[in-house]
Amino acid sequence: MTTAASRPAPIDEQALRARNRHFYDGLWGGARLCDPAGFNTWPLVRSLTEGAPRRLEVAPGLRPRFPVEGGHFVDISTPALAALRAAGGQALQGSAAALPFPDASFDAVCAMDIVEHLVDDDAVLAELARVARPGAHVLLSAPLHPDSWTVFDDFVGHCRRYEPDTLLAKLAANGLTLERSAIYGMQPKASWLLKLGMWFLTHHRPLAMRWYNRTLPLLARAQKPPNLVTGMVPTAGVDEVLLVCRKDATPGSTDRPGPHTHPTP
């Protein structure tokens, strides 16, 4: 098991935003855009997006799960945005807490490994739900168990881990019904391996970034598709979960423009 570090200190939002951008610009600079079909989530994603021409992925970096061509993307990383645009995506720089689209703009929304990075996660979940049309699928992931906090969480800019009941309550409060879930993620469980990776990231960052970008696609191809279950998967000892949600129908609701609104796709 990984050795838990102390829980996160009070968050300086501006410093966290700068740290996240620095980390991901460094991670994606010089890296290649991965094909979504190379990830173990692809069978699931394909089933969710085949009938969803209007789709949005938030903070994909160079590891998008949704098809790139014709899709919409929001990210903070300049290298990632450039690569997504070059591959036919419509990519905007922005925040997950203030998405630049009107209500009910998309048939499917994806936000993998993002809610834990933002100070106001309630605003992020509200925005994901707002831009999804009623009945749309919202695919996301999140790390669990605050007591499992490690130095890795600090390094990559996490604000929190979730108690499962808290996460479910936040989804429900934003009109997102959990349909299916699965164990997700590839964080090493051995404390020595995590410490070794952190040492390389701290002392030999360019080498560590190159190694990560070369090996992750290979590891991703070797992963089995997620074992989805109805509702929430048993969470004891689980580091991270994949969540397939559906936006609740809201009869009588009216569209309102989002921040810095762009035309509906």
PDB file of C-alpha atoms in Angstrom:
ATOM      1  CA  MET A   1       0.000   0.000   0.000  1.00  0.00           C
ATOM      2  CA  THR A   2       1.051   3.566  -0.522  1.00  0.00           C
ATOM      3  CA  THR A   3       2.048   5.525   2.526  1.00  0.00           C
ATOM      4  CA  ALA A   4      -0.464   8.267   3.201  1.00  0.00           C
ATOM      5  CA  ALA A   5       0.884  11.781   3.472  1.00  0.00           C
ATOM      6  CA  SER A   6      -0.710  14.514   5.524  1.00  0.00           C
ATOM      7  CA  ARG A   7      -3.995  15.833   4.211  1.00  0.00           C
ATOM      8  CA  PRO A   8      -3.869  18.888   1.955  1.00  0.00           C
ATOM      9  CA  ALA A   9      -3.191  22.258   3.528  1.00  0.00           C
ATOM     10  CA  PRO A  10      -5.547  25.215   2.934  1.00  0.00           C
ATOM     11  CA  ILE A  11      -5.593  25.931  -0.794  1.00  0.00           C
ATOM     12  CA  ASP A  12      -4.187  29.024  -2.474  1.00  0.00           C
ATOM     13  CA  GLU A  13      -6.327  28.971  -5.631  1.00  0.00           C
ATOM     14  CA  GLN A  14      -4.057  31.206  -7.710  1.00  0.00           C
ATOM     15  CA  ALA A  15      -0.946  29.233  -6.764  1.00  0.00           C
ATOM     16  CA  LEU A  16      -2.713  25.954  -7.499  1.00  0.00           C
ATOM     17  CA  ARG A  17      -3.816  27.158 -10.944  1.00  0.00           C
ATOM     18  CA  ALA A  18      -0.259  28.245 -11.765  1.00  0.00           C
ATOM     19  CA  ARG A  19       1.155  24.946 -10.514  1.00  0.00           C
ATOM     20  CA  ASN A  20      -1.318  22.928 -12.566  1.00  0.00           C
ATOM     21  CA  ARG A  21      -0.565  24.882 -15.731  1.00  0.00           C
ATOM     22  CA  HIS A  22       3.194  24.590 -15.175  1.00  0.00           C
ATOM     23  CA  PHE A  23       2.936  20.846 -14.570  1.00  0.00           C
ATOM     24  CA  TYR A  24       0.762  20.088 -17.592  1.00  0.00           C
ATOM     25  CA  ASP A  25       2.534  22.416 -20.012  1.00  0.00           C
ATOM     26  CA  GLY A  26       5.721  20.590 -19.038  1.00  0.00           C
ATOM     27  CA  LEU A  27       4.063  17.199 -19.321  1.00  0.00           C
ATOM     28  CA  TRP A  28       2.533  17.792 -22.752  1.00  0.00           C
ATOM     29  CA  GLY A  29       5.304  19.884 -24.318  1.00  0.00           C
ATOM     30  CA  GLY A  30       6.884  17.769 -27.063  1.00  0.00           C
ATOM     31  CA  ALA A  31       4.519  14.828 -26.433  1.00  0.00           C
ATOM     32  CA  ARG A  32       2.215  13.247 -28.988  1.00  0.00           C
ATOM     33  CA  LEU A  33      -1.564  13.214 -29.002  1.00  0.00           C
ATOM     34  CA  CYS A  34      -2.847   9.744 -28.111  1.00  0.00           C
ATOM     35  CA  ASP A  35      -5.579   7.993 -30.067  1.00  0.00           C
ATOM     36  CA  PRO A  36      -8.655   7.574 -27.830  1.00  0.00           C
ATOM     37  CA  ALA A  37      -9.119   4.087 -29.290  1.00  0.00           C
ATOM     38  CA  GLY A  38      -5.877   3.042 -27.560  1.00  0.00           C
ATOM     39  CA  PHE A  39      -7.343   3.386 -24.063  1.00  0.00           C
ATOM     40  CA  ASN A  40      -9.262   0.729 -22.183  1.00  0.00           C
ATOM     41  CA  THR A  41     -12.180   3.147 -21.927  1.00  0.00           C
ATOM     42  CA  TRP A  42     -12.709   3.081 -25.703  1.00  0.00           C
ATOM     43  CA  PRO A  43     -15.436   0.375 -25.868  1.00  0.00           C
ATOM     44  CA  LEU A  44     -17.425   2.351 -23.301  1.00  0.00           C
ATOM     45  CA  VAL A  45     -16.727   5.705 -24.950  1.00  0.00           C
ATOM     46  CA  ARG A  46     -17.691   4.379 -28.362  1.00  0.00           C
ATOM     47  CA  SER A  47     -21.044   3.201 -27.013  1.00  0.00           C
ATOM     48  CA  LEU A  48     -21.671   6.589 -25.374  1.00  0.00           C
ATOM     49  CA  THR A  49     -20.656   8.744 -28.346  1.00  0.00           C
ATOM     50  CA  GLU A  50     -21.992   6.841 -31.375  1.00  0.00           C
ATOM     51  CA  GLY A  51     -25.321   8.631 -31.081  1.00  0.00           C
ATOM     52  CA  ALA A  52     -23.850  11.820 -29.623  1.00  0.00           C
ATOM     53  CA  PRO A  53     -22.704  14.169 -32.397  1.00  0.00           C
ATOM     54  CA  ARG A  54     -22.299  17.106 -30.008  1.00  0.00           C
ATOM     55  CA  ARG A  55     -19.671  16.155 -27.481  1.00  0.00           C
ATOM     56  CA  LEU A  56     -17.376  17.945 -25.037  1.00  0.00           C
ATOM     57  CA  GLU A  57     -14.295  16.783 -23.163  1.00  0.00           C
ATOM     58  CA  VAL A  58     -12.881  18.929 -20.368  1.00  0.00           C
ATOM     59  CA  ALA A  59      -9.144  18.897 -19.550  1.00  0.00           C
ATOM     60  CA  PRO A  60      -8.113  15.990 -21.798  1.00  0.00           C
ATOM     61  CA  GLY A  61      -4.511  17.110 -22.237  1.00  0.00           C
ATOM     62  CA  LEU A  62      -2.969  14.846 -24.877  1.00  0.00           C
ATOM     63  CA  ARG A  63      -4.882  11.830 -23.571  1.00  0.00           C
ATOM     64  CA  PRO A  64      -8.440  12.443 -24.834  1.00  0.00           C
ATOM     65  CA  ARG A  65     -11.001   9.691 -24.335  1.00  0.00           C
ATOM     66  CA  PHE A  66     -13.603  11.146 -26.703  1.00  0.00           C
ATOM     67  CA  PRO A  67     -13.016  11.149 -30.493  1.00  0.00           C
ATOM     68  CA  VAL A  68     -11.036  14.272 -31.382  1.00  0.00           C
ATOM     69  CA  GLU A  69     -12.213  15.192 -34.872  1.00  0.00           C
ATOM     70  CA  GLY A  70     -15.330  17.328 -34.640  1.00  0.00           C
ATOM     71  CA  GLY A  71     -15.338  17.311 -30.851  1.00  0.00           C
ATOM     72  CA  HIS A  72     -15.162  20.254 -28.461  1.00  0.00           C
ATOM     73  CA  PHE A  73     -12.437  20.534 -25.819  1.00  0.00           C
ATOM     74  CA  VAL A  74     -11.552  22.888 -22.963  1.00  0.00           C
ATOM     75  CA  ASP A  75      -8.073  22.749 -21.393  1.00  0.00           C
ATOM     76  CA  ILE A  76      -5.521  25.004 -19.659  1.00  0.00           C
ATOM     77  CA  SER A  77      -2.456  23.661 -21.474  1.00  0.00           C
ATOM     78  CA  THR A  78      -1.265  25.505 -24.579  1.00  0.00           C
ATOM     79  CA  PRO A  79       0.578  22.477 -26.073  1.00  0.00           C
ATOM     80  CA  ALA A  80      -2.480  20.278 -25.579  1.00  0.00           C
ATOM     81  CA  LEU A  81      -4.809  22.810 -27.202  1.00  0.00           C
ATOM     82  CA  ALA A  82      -2.531  23.138 -30.231  1.00  0.00           C
ATOM     83  CA  ALA A  83      -2.404  19.360 -30.738  1.00  0.00           C
ATOM     84  CA  LEU A  84      -6.163  18.951 -30.373  1.00  0.00           C
ATOM     85  CA  ARG A  85      -6.803  21.685 -32.943  1.00  0.00           C
ATOM     86  CA  ALA A  86      -4.311  20.146 -35.364  1.00  0.00           C
ATOM     87  CA  ALA A  87      -6.229  16.854 -35.122  1.00  0.00           C
ATOM     88  CA  GLY A  88      -9.553  18.471 -35.994  1.00  0.00           C
ATOM     89  CA  GLY A  89     -10.885  19.297 -32.551  1.00  0.00           C
ATOM     90  CA  GLN A  90     -12.431  22.624 -31.544  1.00  0.00           C
ATOM     91  CA  ALA A  91     -10.309  23.470 -28.521  1.00  0.00           C
ATOM     92  CA  LEU A  92     -10.620  26.469 -26.202  1.00  0.00           C
ATOM     93  CA  GLN A  93      -8.458  27.537 -23.275  1.00  0.00           C
ATOM     94  CA  GLY A  94     -10.571  27.918 -20.184  1.00  0.00           C
ATOM     95  CA  SER A  95     -11.651  26.682 -16.786  1.00  0.00           C
ATOM     96  CA  ALA A  96     -13.854  23.707 -16.006  1.00  0.00           C
ATOM     97  CA  ALA A  97     -15.604  25.936 -13.472  1.00  0.00           C
ATOM     98  CA  ALA A  98     -16.739  28.397 -16.175  1.00  0.00           C
ATOM     99  CA  LEU A  99     -17.342  26.540 -19.431  1.00  0.00           C
ATOM    100  CA  PRO A 100     -17.825  28.822 -22.468  1.00  0.00           C
ATOM    101  CA  PHE A 101     -21.013  27.211 -23.787  1.00  0.00           C
ATOM    102  CA  PRO A 102     -24.770  27.692 -23.384  1.00  0.00           C
ATOM    103  CA  ASP A 103     -26.946  25.298 -21.402  1.00  0.00           C
ATOM    104  CA  ALA A 104     -27.746  21.892 -22.896  1.00  0.00           C
ATOM    105  CA  SER A 105     -25.129  22.221 -25.644  1.00  0.00           C
ATOM    106  CA  PHE A 106     -23.840  18.641 -25.673  1.00  0.00           C
ATOM    107  CA  ASP A 107     -25.071  15.076 -26.095  1.00  0.00           C
ATOM    108  CA  ALA A 108     -22.113  13.654 -24.152  1.00  0.00           C
ATOM    109  CA  VAL A 109     -19.614  15.216 -21.735  1.00  0.00           C
ATOM    110  CA  CYS A 110     -16.339  13.794 -20.410  1.00  0.00           C
ATOM    111  CA  ALA A 111     -14.119  15.029 -17.563  1.00  0.00           C
ATOM    112  CA  MET A 112     -11.511  12.473 -16.536  1.00  0.00           C
ATOM    113  CA  ASP A 113      -9.240  13.223 -13.565  1.00  0.00           C
ATOM    114  CA  ILE A 114     -10.373  16.840 -13.243  1.00  0.00           C
ATOM    115  CA  VAL A 115     -12.857  17.481 -10.387  1.00  0.00           C
ATOM    116  CA  GLU A 116     -10.159  16.763  -7.807  1.00  0.00           C
ATOM    117  CA  HIS A 117      -7.916  19.475  -9.307  1.00  0.00           C
ATOM    118  CA  LEU A 118     -10.277  22.451  -8.918  1.00  0.00           C
ATOM    119  CA  VAL A 119     -10.818  24.379  -5.705  1.00  0.00           C
ATOM    120  CA  ASP A 120     -14.574  24.735  -6.300  1.00  0.00           C
ATOM    121  CA  ASP A 121     -15.530  21.223  -7.342  1.00  0.00           C
ATOM    122  CA  ASP A 122     -19.216  22.037  -6.883  1.00  0.00           C
ATOM    123  CA  ALA A 123     -18.882  24.696  -9.584  1.00  0.00           C
ATOM    124  CA  VAL A 124     -17.180  22.173 -11.883  1.00  0.00           C
ATOM    125  CA  LEU A 125     -19.907  19.570 -11.439  1.00  0.00           C
ATOM    126  CA  ALA A 126     -22.565  22.238 -11.906  1.00  0.00           C
ATOM    127  CA  GLU A 127     -20.932  23.339 -15.167  1.00  0.00           C
ATOM    128  CA  LEU A 128     -20.618  19.790 -16.496  1.00  0.00           C
ATOM    129  CA  ALA A 129     -24.307  19.255 -15.780  1.00  0.00           C
ATOM    130  CA  ARG A 130     -25.310  22.650 -17.156  1.00  0.00           C
ATOM    131  CA  VAL A 131     -23.792  22.163 -20.604  1.00  0.00           C
ATOM    132  CA  ALA A 132     -25.131  18.588 -20.913  1.00  0.00           C
ATOM    133  CA  ARG A 133     -28.562  18.276 -22.461  1.00  0.00           C
ATOM    134  CA  PRO A 134     -31.198  16.409 -20.412  1.00  0.00           C
ATOM    135  CA  GLY A 135     -30.593  12.694 -20.894  1.00  0.00           C
ATOM    136  CA  ALA A 136     -26.960  13.154 -21.957  1.00  0.00           C
ATOM    137  CA  HIS A 137     -24.235  10.946 -20.531  1.00  0.00           C
ATOM    138  CA  VAL A 138     -21.528  12.529 -18.371  1.00  0.00           C
ATOM    139  CA  LEU A 139     -18.375  10.439 -17.967  1.00  0.00           C
ATOM    140  CA  LEU A 140     -15.923  11.313 -15.207  1.00  0.00           C
ATOM    141  CA  SER A 141     -13.450   9.864 -12.746  1.00  0.00           C
ATOM    142  CA  ALA A 142     -12.366  10.794  -9.240  1.00  0.00           C
ATOM    143  CA  PRO A 143      -9.922   9.593  -6.555  1.00  0.00           C
ATOM    144  CA  LEU A 144     -11.353   8.176  -3.348  1.00  0.00           C
ATOM    145  CA  HIS A 145     -10.620   8.123   0.378  1.00  0.00           C
ATOM    146  CA  PRO A 146      -8.987  11.220   1.942  1.00  0.00           C
ATOM    147  CA  ASP A 147      -7.013   8.914   4.242  1.00  0.00           C
ATOM    148  CA  SER A 148      -5.216   7.566   1.152  1.00  0.00           C
ATOM    149  CA  TRP A 149      -3.664  10.967   0.400  1.00  0.00           C
ATOM    150  CA  THR A 150      -0.044  10.694  -0.815  1.00  0.00           C
ATOM    151  CA  VAL A 151       2.728  12.995  -2.011  1.00  0.00           C
ATOM    152  CA  PHE A 152       1.589  12.140  -5.542  1.00  0.00           C
ATOM    153  CA  ASP A 153      -1.691  13.981  -4.880  1.00  0.00           C
ATOM    154  CA  ASP A 154       0.252  17.064  -3.807  1.00  0.00           C
ATOM    155  CA  PHE A 155       2.613  16.919  -6.757  1.00  0.00           C
ATOM    156  CA  VAL A 156      -0.030  16.701  -9.485  1.00  0.00           C
ATOM    157  CA  GLY A 157      -2.170  19.442  -7.955  1.00  0.00           C
ATOM    158  CA  HIS A 158      -5.025  17.548  -6.351  1.00  0.00           C
ATOM    159  CA  CYS A 159      -7.214  19.512  -3.965  1.00  0.00           C
ATOM    160  CA  ARG A 160      -8.984  16.509  -2.478  1.00  0.00           C
ATOM    161  CA  ARG A 161      -9.935  12.869  -2.468  1.00  0.00           C
ATOM    162  CA  TYR A 162     -13.568  11.920  -1.964  1.00  0.00           C
ATOM    163  CA  GLU A 163     -15.465   9.819   0.477  1.00  0.00           C
ATOM    164  CA  PRO A 164     -17.740   7.734  -1.770  1.00  0.00           C
ATOM    165  CA  ASP A 165     -20.950   8.959  -0.121  1.00  0.00           C
ATOM    166  CA  THR A 166     -19.827  12.579  -0.484  1.00  0.00           C
ATOM    167  CA  LEU A 167     -19.118  12.088  -4.172  1.00  0.00           C
ATOM    168  CA  LEU A 168     -22.514  10.491  -4.778  1.00  0.00           C
ATOM    169  CA  ALA A 169     -24.246  13.326  -2.938  1.00  0.00           C
ATOM    170  CA  LYS A 170     -22.445  15.932  -5.045  1.00  0.00           C
ATOM    171  CA  LEU A 171     -23.475  14.185  -8.266  1.00  0.00           C
ATOM    172  CA  ALA A 172     -27.104  14.008  -7.170  1.00  0.00           C
ATOM    173  CA  ALA A 173     -27.115  17.653  -6.073  1.00  0.00           C
ATOM    174  CA  ASN A 174     -26.162  18.624  -9.621  1.00  0.00           C
ATOM    175  CA  GLY A 175     -28.764  16.511 -11.367  1.00  0.00           C
ATOM    176  CA  LEU A 176     -26.402  13.680 -12.322  1.00  0.00           C
ATOM    177  CA  THR A 177     -27.652  10.140 -11.771  1.00  0.00           C
ATOM    178  CA  LEU A 178     -24.964   7.477 -11.455  1.00  0.00           C
ATOM    179  CA  GLU A 179     -25.810   4.602 -13.801  1.00  0.00           C
ATOM    180  CA  ARG A 180     -22.601   2.525 -13.772  1.00  0.00           C
ATOM    181  CA  SER A 181     -19.113   2.618 -12.296  1.00  0.00           C
ATOM    182  CA  ALA A 182     -15.818   0.730 -12.306  1.00  0.00           C
ATOM    183  CA  ILE A 183     -12.434   0.640 -10.604  1.00  0.00           C
ATOM    184  CA  TYR A 184     -10.146   2.929 -12.574  1.00  0.00           C
ATOM    185  CA  GLY A 185      -6.594   4.275 -12.776  1.00  0.00           C
ATOM    186  CA  MET A 186      -3.011   3.059 -12.785  1.00  0.00           C
ATOM    187  CA  GLN A 187      -1.422   4.698  -9.733  1.00  0.00           C
ATOM    188  CA  PRO A 188       1.226   2.333  -8.287  1.00  0.00           C
ATOM    189  CA  LYS A 189       0.306   0.702  -4.980  1.00  0.00           C
ATOM    190  CA  ALA A 190       3.886   0.013  -3.871  1.00  0.00           C
ATOM    191  CA  SER A 191       5.195   2.923  -1.785  1.00  0.00           C
ATOM    192  CA  TRP A 192       8.773   2.455  -3.038  1.00  0.00           C
ATOM    193  CA  LEU A 193       7.672   2.695  -6.674  1.00  0.00           C
ATOM    194  CA  LEU A 194       5.671   5.846  -5.985  1.00  0.00           C
ATOM    195  CA  LYS A 195       8.624   7.396  -4.131  1.00  0.00           C
ATOM    196  CA  LEU A 196      10.975   6.501  -6.990  1.00  0.00           C
ATOM    197  CA  GLY A 197       8.664   8.114  -9.522  1.00  0.00           C
ATOM    198  CA  MET A 198       8.347  11.222  -7.376  1.00  0.00           C
ATOM    199  CA  TRP A 199      12.140  11.446  -7.027  1.00  0.00           C
ATOM    200  CA  PHE A 200      12.575  11.378 -10.816  1.00  0.00           C
ATOM    201  CA  LEU A 201       9.807  13.961 -11.282  1.00  0.00           C
ATOM    202  CA  THR A 202      11.486  16.240  -8.749  1.00  0.00           C
ATOM    203  CA  HIS A 203      15.139  15.823  -9.770  1.00  0.00           C
ATOM    204  CA  HIS A 204      14.996  14.751 -13.429  1.00  0.00           C
ATOM    205  CA  ARG A 205      11.705  16.184 -14.650  1.00  0.00           C
ATOM    206  CA  PRO A 206      12.429  16.203 -18.436  1.00  0.00           C
ATOM    207  CA  LEU A 207      13.548  12.562 -18.330  1.00  0.00           C
ATOM    208  CA  ALA A 208      10.561  11.564 -16.199  1.00  0.00           C
ATOM    209  CA  MET A 209       8.146  13.358 -18.531  1.00  0.00           C
ATOM    210  CA  ARG A 210       9.625  11.669 -21.601  1.00  0.00           C
ATOM    211  CA  TRP A 211       9.454   8.263 -19.934  1.00  0.00           C
ATOM    212  CA  TYR A 212       5.843   8.831 -18.900  1.00  0.00           C
ATOM    213  CA  ASN A 213       4.741   9.965 -22.354  1.00  0.00           C
ATOM    214  CA  ARG A 214       6.403   6.980 -24.028  1.00  0.00           C
ATOM    215  CA  THR A 215       5.255   4.277 -21.641  1.00  0.00           C
ATOM    216  CA  LEU A 216       1.711   5.352 -20.736  1.00  0.00           C
ATOM    217  CA  PRO A 217       0.251   4.574 -24.188  1.00  0.00           C
ATOM    218  CA  LEU A 218       1.817   1.095 -24.004  1.00  0.00           C
ATOM    219  CA  LEU A 219       0.451   0.492 -20.515  1.00  0.00           C
ATOM    220  CA  ALA A 220      -2.958   1.800 -21.585  1.00  0.00           C
ATOM    221  CA  ARG A 221      -3.150  -0.677 -24.468  1.00  0.00           C
ATOM    222  CA  ALA A 222      -2.420  -3.538 -22.067  1.00  0.00           C
ATOM    223  CA  GLN A 223      -5.263  -2.645 -19.703  1.00  0.00           C
ATOM    224  CA  LYS A 224      -8.493  -4.606 -19.813  1.00  0.00           C
ATOM    225  CA  PRO A 225     -11.741  -2.675 -20.364  1.00  0.00           C
ATOM    226  CA  PRO A 226     -13.210  -1.432 -17.072  1.00  0.00           C
ATOM    227  CA  ASN A 227     -15.489  -3.918 -15.328  1.00  0.00           C
ATOM    228  CA  LEU A 228     -18.611  -1.796 -15.083  1.00  0.00           C
ATOM    229  CA  VAL A 229     -21.294  -2.507 -12.503  1.00  0.00           C
ATOM    230  CA  THR A 230     -24.687  -0.939 -11.950  1.00  0.00           C
ATOM    231  CA  GLY A 231     -24.515   1.885  -9.422  1.00  0.00           C
ATOM    232  CA  MET A 232     -21.385   2.402  -7.322  1.00  0.00           C
ATOM    233  CA  VAL A 233     -18.709  -0.286  -7.346  1.00  0.00           C
ATOM    234  CA  PRO A 234     -17.649  -1.543  -3.867  1.00  0.00           C
ATOM    235  CA  THR A 235     -15.098   1.081  -2.858  1.00  0.00           C
ATOM    236  CA  ALA A 236     -13.081  -0.489  -0.023  1.00  0.00           C
ATOM    237  CA  GLY A 237      -9.411  -0.214  -0.971  1.00  0.00           C
ATOM    238  CA  VAL A 238     -10.230   1.419  -4.323  1.00  0.00           C
ATOM    239  CA  ASP A 239      -7.988   4.340  -5.294  1.00  0.00           C
ATOM    240  CA  GLU A 240     -10.084   5.823  -8.117  1.00  0.00           C
ATOM    241  CA  VAL A 241     -13.447   5.236  -9.779  1.00  0.00           C
ATOM    242  CA  LEU A 242     -14.849   5.696 -13.265  1.00  0.00           C
ATOM    243  CA  LEU A 243     -18.405   7.056 -13.219  1.00  0.00           C
ATOM    244  CA  VAL A 244     -21.010   6.867 -15.985  1.00  0.00           C
ATOM    245  CA  CYS A 245     -23.734   9.368 -15.155  1.00  0.00           C
ATOM    246  CA  ARG A 246     -26.825  10.631 -16.925  1.00  0.00           C
ATOM    247  CA  LYS A 247     -28.076  14.209 -16.795  1.00  0.00           C
ATOM    248  CA  ASP A 248     -31.537  14.275 -15.279  1.00  0.00           C
ATOM    249  CA  ALA A 249     -34.401  15.540 -17.406  1.00  0.00           C
ATOM    250  CA  THR A 250     -35.468  19.009 -16.308  1.00  0.00           C
ATOM    251  CA  PRO A 251     -38.832  19.831 -17.891  1.00  0.00           C
ATOM    252  CA  GLY A 252     -39.536  23.521 -18.077  1.00  0.00           C
ATOM    253  CA  SER A 253     -35.939  24.639 -17.669  1.00  0.00           C
ATOM    254  CA  THR A 254     -34.685  27.437 -19.882  1.00  0.00           C
ATOM    255  CA  ASP A 255     -31.293  27.786 -21.472  1.00  0.00           C
ATOM    256  CA  ARG A 256     -28.990  30.462 -20.205  1.00  0.00           C
ATOM    257  CA  PRO A 257     -25.665  31.492 -21.733  1.00  0.00           C
ATOM    258  CA  GLY A 258     -22.498  30.304 -20.043  1.00  0.00           C
ATOM    259  CA  PRO A 259     -19.500  32.543 -19.267  1.00  0.00           C
ATOM    260  CA  HIS A 260     -17.955  33.988 -22.442  1.00  0.00           C
ATOM    261  CA  THR A 261     -20.522  32.070 -24.440  1.00  0.00           C
ATOM    262  CA  HIS A 262     -19.687  30.668 -27.856  1.00  0.00           C
ATOM    263  CA  PRO A 263     -22.364  29.601 -30.321  1.00  0.00           C
ATOM    264  CA  THR A 264     -24.015  26.270 -29.603  1.00  0.00           C
ATOM    265  CA  PRO A 265     -22.093  23.570 -31.487  1.00  0.00           C
TER     266      PRO A 265
END
